[in-house]
């Protein structure tokens, strides 16, 4: 399976704390994307980091990418209860004409108020 | 609305019945994808449409699954003779590949939750 893996599978923190999620993938990539999913429904794109980038910021989100280790991390700073969701990393399929995304297994984040 | 829409939002059917799920992508997006998410599982790619090119059906789990995209816009995913293992959330996404950035972000619809009794 090409599916990536994320850890931890579940994370529970208090509001105001930082949350870090890690993602590992298996193939060479053009970019890596992070998505959030609330209540098992639609996904929302959070951030995209290209293979030639090592770190990227967007608001309270910080993403790092280490292509030598085929891994990425998502840091959410000063977490809020509204950040409670599942977080998935995704990498586009490499080569060919299909731009399908290969998703990781996800991290379920619970932020306690 | 400017987002991807899907209908119905929920569908309950009996084993053996056929179902049709609909996806309206964002206007102007040339690429459309279907994914499936089973309970507690990650997202699984099903099928990809890009413009007038032949679709990539490599993710369809069996010949009971088919999809079409009419006029380069709306897509329907059809599951024939549904089985209980087809129960899942079916997600549609669209994107607009362009220029030197072919792997743009995908915009997801809210999904259709299918329950096969």
Coordinates of C-alpha atoms in Angstrom, one line a residue:
Chain A
X1 CA 0.0 0.0 0.0
X2 CA 1.2 3.5 -0.7
X3 CA -0.7 4.9 2.2
X4 CA 1.3 7.0 4.5
X5 CA 1.2 6.7 8.2
X6 CA 0.6 9.3 10.9
X7 CA 1.3 9.4 14.5
X8 CA 0.0 9.7 17.0
X9 CA -3.3 8.1 16.0
X10 CA -5.0 10.2 18.7
X11 CA -3.9 13.2 20.7
X12 CA -5.7 14.9 23.5
X13 CA -4.5 18.3 24.8
X14 CA -5.7 21.3 26.7
X15 CA -6.7 24.5 25.1
X16 CA -3.7 26.8 24.6
X17 CA -1.2 24.0 24.3
X18 CA 0.6 23.1 21.1
X19 CA -0.3 20.0 19.1
X20 CA 2.3 18.2 16.9
X21 CA 1.4 15.5 14.4
X22 CA 3.8 13.5 12.3
X23 CA 3.4 12.0 8.9
X24 CA 5.6 9.5 7.0
X25 CA 5.2 8.7 3.3
X26 CA 6.7 6.1 1.0
X27 CA 7.4 7.6 -2.4
X28 CA 9.1 10.6 -3.9
X29 CA 6.9 13.6 -3.9
X30 CA 6.3 16.9 -5.6
X31 CA 4.5 18.3 -2.6
X32 CA 2.8 17.3 0.6
X33 CA -0.6 18.6 1.8
X34 CA -2.4 18.7 5.2
X35 CA -6.1 18.4 5.4
X36 CA -8.6 18.7 8.3
X37 CA -11.8 16.7 8.6
X38 CA -14.5 17.5 11.0
X39 CA -17.1 14.9 12.1
X40 CA -16.1 12.4 9.4
X41 CA -17.3 14.5 6.5
X42 CA -15.7 16.9 4.1
X43 CA -12.0 17.7 4.2
X44 CA -10.6 21.2 4.3
X45 CA -7.2 22.0 2.8
X46 CA -4.9 23.6 5.4
X47 CA -1.5 24.0 3.8
X48 CA 0.7 22.7 1.0
X49 CA 4.5 22.4 1.2
X50 CA 6.6 21.8 -1.9
X51 CA 9.4 19.3 -2.0
X52 CA 12.0 22.1 -2.2
X53 CA 10.7 23.8 1.0
X54 CA 11.6 22.8 4.5
X55 CA 9.2 24.8 6.5
X56 CA 6.1 26.8 5.9
X57 CA 3.8 28.8 8.1
X58 CA 0.1 29.7 7.9
X59 CA -1.4 31.5 10.9
X60 CA -1.1 29.1 13.8
X61 CA 0.0 26.3 11.6
X62 CA 3.7 25.3 11.0
X63 CA 4.6 22.5 8.7
X64 CA 8.0 21.0 8.2
X65 CA 9.2 18.6 5.5
X66 CA 12.2 16.4 5.5
X67 CA 12.4 14.6 2.2
X68 CA 15.5 12.6 3.2
X69 CA 13.4 11.0 5.9
X70 CA 10.2 11.1 3.9
X71 CA 8.4 12.7 6.8
X72 CA 6.5 15.9 7.7
X73 CA 5.1 17.4 10.8
X74 CA 2.2 19.7 11.5
X75 CA 2.3 22.0 14.5
X76 CA -0.8 23.8 15.7
X77 CA 0.1 26.5 18.2
X78 CA -2.1 27.9 20.9
X79 CA -4.8 25.3 20.2
X80 CA -8.5 26.0 20.5
X81 CA -11.5 23.7 21.1
X82 CA -12.5 24.4 17.5
X83 CA -9.3 22.7 16.3
X84 CA -10.8 19.4 17.4
X85 CA -10.8 17.3 14.2
X86 CA -9.0 14.6 12.3
X87 CA -5.9 15.7 10.5
X88 CA -4.5 14.0 7.4
X89 CA -1.4 14.4 5.4
X90 CA -1.7 13.6 1.7
X91 CA 0.8 13.2 -1.1
X92 CA 0.0 13.4 -4.8
X93 CA 0.6 10.3 -6.8
X94 CA 3.9 10.6 -8.6
X95 CA 4.1 10.3 -12.4
X96 CA 1.4 9.5 -14.8
X97 CA -1.6 11.7 -15.5
X98 CA -3.6 11.1 -12.4
X99 CA -3.3 13.7 -9.6
X100 CA -4.9 11.5 -7.0
X101 CA -3.9 12.0 -3.4
X102 CA -2.6 9.3 -1.2
X103 CA -3.7 10.0 2.3
X104 CA -2.2 9.1 5.6
X105 CA -4.1 7.2 8.3
X106 CA -4.9 10.4 10.2
X107 CA -4.5 11.8 13.7
X108 CA -7.6 12.5 15.8
X109 CA -7.0 15.6 17.8
X110 CA -9.2 16.5 20.7
X111 CA -8.7 19.9 22.3
X112 CA -10.2 20.1 25.8
X113 CA -11.6 23.5 26.8
Chain B
X1 CA -22.2 28.6 -3.4
X2 CA -18.7 28.3 -4.7
X3 CA -17.8 25.0 -3.1
X4 CA -18.1 21.4 -4.2
X5 CA -21.6 20.0 -3.5
X6 CA -22.7 16.5 -3.2
X7 CA -26.1 14.8 -3.0
X8 CA -27.7 13.2 -1.2
X9 CA -25.9 13.9 2.1
X10 CA -27.1 10.6 3.5
X11 CA -28.4 7.5 1.8
X12 CA -29.7 4.4 3.4
X13 CA -30.4 1.5 1.1
X14 CA -31.0 -2.2 1.2
X15 CA -28.4 -4.8 0.2
X16 CA -28.7 -5.5 -3.5
X17 CA -30.2 -2.2 -4.5
X18 CA -28.4 0.3 -6.9
X19 CA -27.5 3.8 -5.7
X20 CA -26.4 6.9 -7.5
X21 CA -24.3 9.6 -5.8
X22 CA -23.9 13.0 -7.3
X23 CA -21.1 15.6 -7.3
X24 CA -21.1 19.2 -8.5
X25 CA -17.5 20.4 -8.7
X26 CA -16.4 24.0 -8.4
X27 CA -17.1 25.8 -11.7
X28 CA -14.1 25.8 -13.9
X29 CA -12.3 23.0 -12.2
X30 CA -11.2 20.5 -14.8
X31 CA -10.2 17.7 -12.5
X32 CA -12.7 15.7 -10.4
X33 CA -12.0 12.8 -8.0
X34 CA -14.0 10.3 -6.0
X35 CA -12.7 8.9 -2.7
X36 CA -14.2 6.6 -0.2
X37 CA -13.7 6.6 3.6
X38 CA -14.9 3.6 5.5
X39 CA -15.5 3.7 9.2
X40 CA -12.2 4.3 11.0
X41 CA -10.2 4.1 7.8
X42 CA -8.3 6.5 5.7
X43 CA -9.4 7.9 2.4
X44 CA -9.2 5.5 -0.5
X45 CA -9.0 6.8 -4.1
X46 CA -11.7 5.5 -6.4
X47 CA -11.7 7.4 -9.8
X48 CA -10.3 10.5 -11.4
X49 CA -11.6 12.6 -14.3
X50 CA -9.5 15.2 -16.1
X51 CA -11.1 17.2 -18.9
X52 CA -11.8 15.1 -21.9
X53 CA -9.2 12.5 -21.1
X54 CA -10.1 8.9 -20.3
X55 CA -10.8 8.6 -16.6
X56 CA -8.4 6.8 -14.3
X57 CA -10.6 4.0 -12.8
X58 CA -7.8 2.2 -11.1
X59 CA -9.2 2.7 -7.6
X60 CA -12.7 1.3 -8.2
X61 CA -13.0 -1.8 -6.0
X62 CA -15.2 -3.9 -8.2
X63 CA -17.1 -3.8 -11.5
X64 CA -20.2 -2.9 -9.4
X65 CA -18.8 0.6 -9.2
X66 CA -18.9 3.0 -12.1
X67 CA -18.8 6.7 -12.6
X68 CA -19.4 9.2 -15.3
X69 CA -18.9 12.9 -15.8
X70 CA -21.2 14.6 -18.2
X71 CA -20.2 17.8 -20.0
X72 CA -17.0 18.0 -18.0
X73 CA -18.9 19.1 -15.0
X74 CA -21.3 17.1 -12.9
X75 CA -20.3 13.5 -12.0
X76 CA -22.3 10.6 -10.8
X77 CA -20.9 7.5 -9.0
X78 CA -23.1 4.5 -9.3
X79 CA -22.9 1.4 -7.2
X80 CA -24.9 -1.6 -8.4
X81 CA -26.1 -4.4 -6.2
X82 CA -24.9 -2.7 -3.1
X83 CA -23.2 -4.8 -0.4
X84 CA -22.8 -4.0 3.3
X85 CA -19.1 -3.5 2.9
X86 CA -20.0 -0.6 0.5
X87 CA -21.1 1.4 3.6
X88 CA -18.9 4.4 3.8
X89 CA -18.6 8.2 3.3
X90 CA -18.1 8.9 -0.4
X91 CA -16.2 12.1 -1.0
X92 CA -15.9 14.1 -4.2
X93 CA -13.2 16.7 -4.8
X94 CA -12.2 19.0 -7.6
X95 CA -9.1 20.9 -8.5
X96 CA -7.8 23.0 -11.3
X97 CA -4.4 21.8 -12.4
X98 CA -2.6 24.6 -14.2
X99 CA 0.8 25.4 -15.6
X100 CA 3.8 24.2 -13.8
X101 CA 1.9 23.2 -10.7
X102 CA 0.0 20.1 -11.7
X103 CA -0.7 18.9 -8.2
X104 CA -2.9 21.7 -6.9
X105 CA -4.9 21.4 -3.7
X106 CA -8.1 19.6 -3.9
X107 CA -11.4 21.0 -2.7
X108 CA -13.7 18.5 -1.1
X109 CA -17.4 18.3 -0.9
X110 CA -19.2 17.4 2.3
X111 CA -19.6 13.8 1.3
X112 CA -22.4 11.3 1.0
X113 CA -22.8 8.9 3.9
X114 CA -24.0 5.6 2.4
X115 CA -25.4 2.9 4.7
X116 CA -26.2 -0.5 3.3
X117 CA -28.5 -2.5 5.5

